[in-house]
Short mmCIF file of C-alpha atoms and ligand atoms in Angstrom, two decimals:
data_model
loop_
_atom_site.label_atom_id
_atom_site.label_comp_id
_atom_site.label_asym_id
_atom_site.label_seq_id
_atom_site.Cartn_x
_atom_site.Cartn_y
_atom_site.Cartn_z
CA MET A 188 -107.43 -110.68 108.71
CA SER A 189 -110.26 -109.90 111.09
CA LEU A 190 -113.31 -112.08 110.58
CA GLN A 191 -115.44 -110.05 112.95
CA GLN A 192 -119.01 -109.20 112.01
CA ILE A 193 -118.90 -111.15 108.78
CA LEU A 194 -121.34 -113.84 107.74
CA TYR A 195 -119.64 -116.18 105.28
CA ILE A 196 -121.79 -118.13 102.83
CA VAL A 197 -119.68 -121.22 102.30
CA ALA A 198 -120.14 -123.80 99.53
CA THR A 199 -119.48 -127.44 100.44
CA PRO A 200 -119.00 -130.38 98.02
CA ILE A 201 -121.94 -131.91 96.09
CA GLY A 202 -120.34 -135.36 96.29
CA ASN A 203 -116.60 -135.41 95.87
CA LEU A 204 -114.90 -134.31 99.09
CA GLY A 205 -111.97 -133.04 97.05
CA ASP A 206 -114.20 -130.17 95.96
CA PHE A 207 -114.09 -128.60 99.45
CA SER A 208 -111.88 -125.56 98.83
CA ALA A 209 -108.91 -124.71 101.04
CA ARG A 210 -110.43 -121.27 101.68
CA ALA A 211 -113.77 -122.81 102.72
CA ILE A 212 -112.05 -125.14 105.20
CA GLU A 213 -109.92 -122.31 106.60
CA ALA A 214 -112.94 -120.02 107.05
CA LEU A 215 -114.98 -122.77 108.72
CA ARG A 216 -112.09 -123.45 111.12
CA THR A 217 -111.72 -119.77 111.97
CA VAL A 218 -115.28 -118.45 112.38
CA ASP A 219 -116.89 -118.37 115.82
CA ARG A 220 -119.97 -120.33 114.80
CA ILE A 221 -121.16 -122.43 111.87
CA TYR A 222 -124.86 -122.53 111.02
CA ALA A 223 -125.70 -125.75 109.17
CA GLU A 224 -128.91 -126.96 107.53
CA ASP A 225 -128.55 -130.39 109.18
CA THR A 226 -125.93 -130.63 111.90
CA ARG A 227 -125.92 -134.45 111.91
CA HIS A 228 -125.26 -134.47 108.18
CA SER A 229 -122.51 -131.81 108.27
CA LEU A 230 -120.63 -132.75 111.44
CA PRO A 231 -118.81 -135.79 109.99
CA LEU A 232 -117.66 -133.70 106.98
CA LEU A 233 -116.49 -130.86 109.24
CA ARG A 234 -114.73 -133.08 111.77
CA HIS A 235 -113.12 -135.05 108.91
CA HIS A 236 -111.42 -131.80 107.88
CA GLY A 237 -110.37 -130.91 111.42
CA ILE A 238 -113.01 -128.21 111.74
CA GLU A 239 -113.86 -128.09 115.46
CA THR A 240 -115.98 -124.91 115.35
CA ARG A 241 -119.31 -124.98 117.21
CA VAL A 242 -122.21 -125.87 114.90
CA SER A 243 -125.86 -124.76 115.28
CA ALA A 244 -128.86 -125.66 113.15
CA LEU A 245 -130.38 -123.24 110.66
CA HIS A 246 -132.95 -124.81 108.38
CA GLU A 247 -136.12 -123.75 106.60
CA HIS A 248 -138.26 -124.39 109.70
CA ASN A 249 -136.21 -122.31 112.17
CA GLU A 250 -134.56 -119.76 109.85
CA GLN A 251 -136.92 -116.92 110.78
CA ALA A 252 -136.49 -117.59 114.49
CA GLN A 253 -132.70 -117.88 114.17
CA ILE A 254 -132.26 -114.57 112.35
CA ASP A 255 -132.25 -112.44 115.52
CA VAL A 256 -129.90 -114.89 117.25
CA VAL A 257 -127.40 -114.84 114.37
CA ILE A 258 -127.54 -111.07 114.00
CA ALA A 259 -127.01 -110.54 117.76
CA HIS A 260 -124.04 -112.94 117.61
CA LEU A 261 -122.51 -111.02 114.69
CA LEU A 262 -123.20 -107.55 116.13
CA ALA A 263 -121.45 -108.66 119.33
CA GLY A 264 -118.29 -108.79 117.22
CA ASN A 265 -118.31 -112.46 116.21
CA SER A 266 -118.11 -114.08 112.82
CA ALA A 267 -120.23 -116.90 111.43
CA ALA A 268 -120.56 -119.17 108.42
CA LEU A 269 -123.63 -120.65 106.79
CA ILE A 270 -123.44 -124.03 105.07
CA SER A 271 -126.11 -126.28 103.59
CA ASP A 272 -126.17 -130.06 103.18
CA ALA A 273 -124.41 -129.81 99.84
CA GLY A 274 -123.26 -127.23 97.35
CA THR A 275 -123.98 -123.54 97.55
CA PRO A 276 -126.29 -122.34 100.35
CA LEU A 277 -129.43 -120.46 99.18
CA ILE A 278 -129.51 -122.37 95.87
CA SER A 279 -132.69 -124.42 96.49
CA ASP A 280 -131.53 -124.27 100.12
CA PRO A 281 -132.27 -122.04 103.13
CA GLY A 282 -130.48 -118.78 103.89
CA PHE A 283 -132.12 -116.08 101.76
CA ARG A 284 -134.00 -114.53 104.70
CA LEU A 285 -130.88 -114.56 106.88
CA VAL A 286 -128.66 -112.97 104.20
CA ARG A 287 -131.26 -110.28 103.54
CA ALA A 288 -131.66 -109.48 107.24
CA CYS A 289 -127.88 -109.33 107.76
CA ARG A 290 -127.41 -106.96 104.84
CA GLN A 291 -130.26 -104.78 106.08
CA SER A 292 -128.50 -104.64 109.49
CA GLY A 293 -125.30 -103.46 107.86
CA ILE A 294 -123.49 -106.76 108.44
CA LYS A 295 -121.05 -107.80 105.75
CA VAL A 296 -122.01 -111.03 103.95
CA SER A 297 -119.19 -112.62 102.01
CA PRO A 298 -119.31 -115.66 99.67
CA ILE A 299 -116.81 -118.51 99.66
CA PRO A 300 -117.92 -120.06 96.38
CA GLY A 301 -117.62 -123.65 95.26
CA ALA A 302 -119.74 -126.49 93.95
CA CYS A 303 -123.28 -125.97 92.69
CA ALA A 304 -125.08 -128.86 91.02
CA PHE A 305 -126.90 -126.98 88.26
CA VAL A 306 -123.80 -125.00 87.26
CA ALA A 307 -121.76 -128.22 87.12
CA ALA A 308 -124.52 -129.87 85.05
CA LEU A 309 -124.78 -126.96 82.61
CA SER A 310 -121.02 -127.00 82.13
CA VAL A 311 -121.11 -130.57 80.78
CA SER A 312 -124.55 -130.65 79.13
CA GLY A 313 -123.48 -129.55 75.67
CA LEU A 314 -126.49 -127.22 75.56
CA PRO A 315 -126.10 -123.45 75.09
CA THR A 316 -125.02 -121.65 78.27
CA ASP A 317 -124.81 -118.08 76.99
CA ARG A 318 -128.30 -117.61 78.42
CA PHE A 319 -130.10 -120.01 80.73
CA GLN A 320 -132.68 -120.09 83.49
CA PHE A 321 -132.48 -122.06 86.72
CA VAL A 322 -135.96 -122.92 87.94
CA GLY A 323 -135.24 -124.91 91.13
CA PHE A 324 -137.31 -128.05 91.76
CA ALA A 325 -140.20 -128.85 89.44
CA PRO A 326 -143.57 -129.08 91.23
CA GLN A 327 -144.21 -132.52 92.75
CA LYS A 328 -147.80 -133.03 91.57
CA ARG A 329 -148.19 -134.14 87.99
CA SER A 330 -150.77 -131.57 86.86
CA ALA A 331 -148.80 -128.71 88.40
CA ARG A 332 -145.59 -130.04 86.85
CA LYS A 333 -147.15 -130.20 83.39
CA ALA A 334 -148.45 -126.63 83.71
CA PHE A 335 -144.99 -125.58 84.89
CA LEU A 336 -143.32 -127.31 81.92
CA LYS A 337 -145.80 -125.72 79.52
CA SER A 338 -144.81 -122.29 80.86
CA LEU A 339 -141.18 -123.14 79.92
CA LEU A 340 -142.19 -123.73 76.30
CA GLN A 341 -142.09 -119.97 75.79
CA LEU A 342 -138.39 -119.77 76.62
CA ASP A 343 -135.76 -119.58 73.92
CA HIS A 344 -132.91 -120.33 76.32
CA THR A 345 -131.69 -123.42 78.18
CA VAL A 346 -133.54 -124.35 81.39
CA ALA A 347 -131.94 -126.15 84.36
CA MET A 348 -133.95 -127.77 87.13
CA TYR A 349 -133.53 -130.14 90.05
CA GLU A 350 -135.49 -133.40 90.28
CA SER A 351 -135.69 -136.12 92.89
CA PRO A 352 -135.07 -139.81 92.03
CA HIS A 353 -138.70 -140.57 93.08
CA ARG A 354 -140.06 -138.43 90.26
CA ILE A 355 -137.40 -138.54 87.53
CA VAL A 356 -139.28 -141.09 85.38
CA GLU A 357 -142.59 -139.21 85.68
CA CYS A 358 -140.86 -135.91 85.03
CA LEU A 359 -139.22 -137.24 81.85
CA ALA A 360 -142.60 -138.56 80.68
CA ASP A 361 -144.09 -135.10 81.22
CA ILE A 362 -141.23 -133.42 79.35
CA ASN A 363 -141.88 -135.87 76.51
CA GLU A 364 -145.57 -134.95 76.47
CA VAL A 365 -145.04 -131.19 76.66
CA PHE A 366 -141.90 -130.67 74.54
CA GLY A 367 -142.20 -133.69 72.23
CA ASP A 368 -139.91 -136.69 71.88
CA LYS A 369 -137.49 -134.96 69.49
CA HIS A 370 -136.65 -132.12 71.86
CA GLU A 371 -133.09 -132.03 73.20
CA ILE A 372 -132.44 -132.58 76.91
CA CYS A 373 -129.67 -133.68 79.25
CA ILE A 374 -129.83 -135.39 82.61
CA ALA A 375 -126.81 -135.12 84.89
CA ARG A 376 -126.85 -137.72 87.65
CA GLU A 377 -124.64 -138.10 90.73
CA LEU A 378 -122.22 -135.43 89.56
CA THR A 379 -118.70 -135.69 91.03
CA LYS A 380 -119.61 -139.07 92.59
CA LYS A 381 -118.68 -142.65 91.71
CA PHE A 382 -121.72 -143.28 89.49
CA GLU A 383 -121.73 -139.92 87.73
CA THR A 384 -123.67 -140.17 84.43
CA VAL A 385 -124.50 -137.46 81.94
CA ILE A 386 -126.99 -138.52 79.26
CA SER A 387 -128.01 -136.14 76.51
CA GLY A 388 -129.93 -136.35 73.27
CA THR A 389 -133.56 -136.32 72.21
CA VAL A 390 -136.18 -136.83 74.93
CA ALA A 391 -137.00 -140.20 73.29
CA SER A 392 -133.41 -141.45 73.55
CA VAL A 393 -132.90 -140.23 77.13
CA VAL A 394 -136.24 -141.74 78.25
CA ALA A 395 -135.26 -145.06 76.62
CA GLN A 396 -131.87 -145.15 78.37
CA VAL A 397 -133.34 -144.30 81.77
CA ALA A 398 -136.22 -146.77 81.37
CA SER A 399 -133.92 -149.63 80.41
CA ASP A 400 -131.57 -149.28 83.38
CA ALA A 401 -132.92 -149.02 86.95
CA ASN A 402 -129.55 -147.64 88.09
CA GLN A 403 -130.19 -144.56 85.94
CA GLN A 404 -133.25 -143.82 88.07
CA ARG A 405 -131.25 -143.59 91.33
CA GLY A 406 -129.32 -140.74 92.92
CA GLU A 407 -129.42 -137.00 92.50
CA PHE A 408 -130.41 -135.35 89.22
CA VAL A 409 -130.19 -132.12 87.35
CA VAL A 410 -132.45 -131.96 84.29
CA ILE A 411 -131.48 -129.57 81.50
CA ILE A 412 -133.93 -128.73 78.72
CA ALA A 413 -132.89 -126.99 75.50
CA GLY A 414 -134.68 -123.71 74.80
CA SER A 415 -137.81 -124.54 72.86
CA GLY A 416 -137.77 -121.56 70.53
CA LYS A 417 -141.58 -121.63 70.63
CA ALA A 418 -141.65 -117.96 71.65
CA HIS A 419 -139.57 -117.16 68.61
CA GLN A 420 -141.84 -119.29 66.41
CA GLY A 421 -144.78 -117.41 67.92
CA ASP A 422 -143.16 -114.11 66.92
CA GLU A 423 -142.56 -115.41 63.42
CA ALA A 424 -146.17 -116.57 63.11
CA ALA A 425 -147.39 -113.17 64.35
CA SER A 426 -145.22 -111.25 61.90
CA MET A 427 -146.35 -113.54 59.05
CA VAL A 428 -149.96 -112.67 59.86
CA SER A 429 -149.26 -108.94 59.81
CA LEU A 430 -147.19 -109.26 56.58
CA ASP A 431 -150.17 -110.99 54.96
CA ARG A 432 -152.56 -108.29 56.15
CA THR A 433 -150.34 -105.47 54.91
CA LEU A 434 -149.72 -107.17 51.56
CA GLY A 435 -153.44 -107.74 51.21
CA VAL A 436 -154.16 -104.01 51.54
CA LEU A 437 -151.27 -103.00 49.26
CA LEU A 438 -152.37 -105.48 46.58
CA GLU A 439 -155.79 -103.87 46.45
CA HIS A 440 -154.21 -100.57 45.31
CA LEU A 441 -150.89 -101.40 43.68
CA PRO A 442 -149.42 -103.71 41.05
CA ILE A 443 -147.98 -106.86 42.60
CA LYS A 444 -144.31 -105.89 42.09
CA VAL A 445 -144.78 -102.46 43.72
CA ALA A 446 -146.84 -103.94 46.58
CA ALA A 447 -144.18 -106.60 47.23
CA LYS A 448 -141.40 -104.00 47.23
CA ALA A 449 -143.31 -101.77 49.67
CA ALA A 450 -143.99 -104.75 51.98
CA ALA A 451 -140.33 -105.82 51.78
CA ASP A 452 -139.26 -102.33 52.86
CA LEU A 453 -141.85 -102.18 55.65
CA PHE A 454 -140.93 -105.62 57.10
CA SER A 455 -137.19 -105.48 56.30
CA ILE A 456 -137.44 -108.72 54.34
CA ASN A 457 -136.11 -109.90 51.00
CA LYS A 458 -138.05 -108.51 47.93
CA ARG A 459 -138.25 -111.97 46.34
CA ASP A 460 -139.78 -113.44 49.59
CA ALA A 461 -142.35 -110.63 49.69
CA TYR A 462 -143.14 -111.18 45.99
CA GLU A 463 -143.63 -114.93 46.51
CA ARG A 464 -145.87 -114.26 49.49
CA ALA A 465 -147.89 -111.80 47.39
CA LEU A 466 -148.25 -114.42 44.63
CA ALA A 467 -149.37 -116.96 47.25
CA LEU A 468 -151.97 -114.54 48.56
CA GLN A 469 -153.29 -114.06 45.03
CA GLY A 470 -153.43 -117.80 44.69
CA LYS A 471 -150.85 -117.72 41.88
CA SER A 472 -147.91 -119.55 43.44
N1 SAM B 7 -127.45 -126.12 97.14
C1 SAM B 7 -127.29 -127.21 96.21
C2 SAM B 7 -126.48 -126.75 95.00
O1 SAM B 7 -125.70 -125.81 95.12
O2 SAM B 7 -126.60 -127.36 93.94
C3 SAM B 7 -128.63 -127.80 95.81
C4 SAM B 7 -129.46 -128.23 96.96
S1 SAM B 7 -130.97 -128.99 96.50
C5 SAM B 7 -131.74 -129.16 98.05
C6 SAM B 7 -130.49 -130.64 96.17
C7 SAM B 7 -130.71 -131.04 94.70
O3 SAM B 7 -129.57 -130.63 93.93
C8 SAM B 7 -130.79 -132.53 94.50
O4 SAM B 7 -132.11 -133.01 94.72
C9 SAM B 7 -130.39 -132.68 93.04
O5 SAM B 7 -131.46 -132.34 92.19
C10 SAM B 7 -129.30 -131.58 92.94
N2 SAM B 7 -127.99 -132.17 93.23
C11 SAM B 7 -127.26 -132.04 94.35
N3 SAM B 7 -126.11 -132.74 94.24
C12 SAM B 7 -126.11 -133.30 93.01
C13 SAM B 7 -125.20 -134.13 92.30
N4 SAM B 7 -124.06 -134.54 92.86
N5 SAM B 7 -125.52 -134.52 91.05
C14 SAM B 7 -126.68 -134.12 90.47
N6 SAM B 7 -127.57 -133.34 91.10
C15 SAM B 7 -127.30 -132.93 92.36
#
């Protein structure tokens, strides 16, 4: 297989070295150049697996400047691979600008998938995964983080985010304030590593467990928040208001039973529910 003119986006482990796939190792051995977020961090991992390929740095501060260099290297008929410090490149990691520029230059970009912390966390959280949103890192400043969390209240689906050990306690306190202590969350810590812990339950119970054990405040975290359903509740509240308005008008002109039936048809609701609402509006329930 010719590797020429291909940029491989290669996932590396998020902790457990056994999660480095055979295909990833083979590709990294075979390409002409590896671009790594932090060469000092990645070299021991690469050399440990007998990967002797030349490694250059590509991180958020030099990505723009490196784009032309990487593209020239690939257009000259070489192949390359991009890796980040851990997990899947581009997921809260550099590489988006490079991938975009390569694709715009007609260079093939091919994934060698593997570990990704938020996907691993979702898979064990016990929260719905049919729909979810990954929101990257929460803002560092408290006021911005609270505003950010408030914006998530509108979502009906599960939310996954990354958080640093320096802010995990503050972040949980903010989630408590914004979502309430009965809301369901999960924190996945040190996944695939020796001290892997997945704690789920109400915000109150998770906060209590983290507060009572300093070890639970160390390491790398993914925070998963159950969909709040507040958007849905908002819809329900809005449709209740318009049901009341419609019933109010109908009741001015029609007997209660006829008004309730008309409202039930208009709002596709049960006749008995519409009748009870009509009685409530007339102050008779
Ligand atoms: N590209 C990576 C991926 O695919 O998940 C994420 C890189 S981002 C800079 C690093 C963040 O991912 C950490 O701060 C932490 O929130 C999360 N993370 C990485 N490894 C983890 C692990 N083993 N357990 C839990 N969270 C992890």
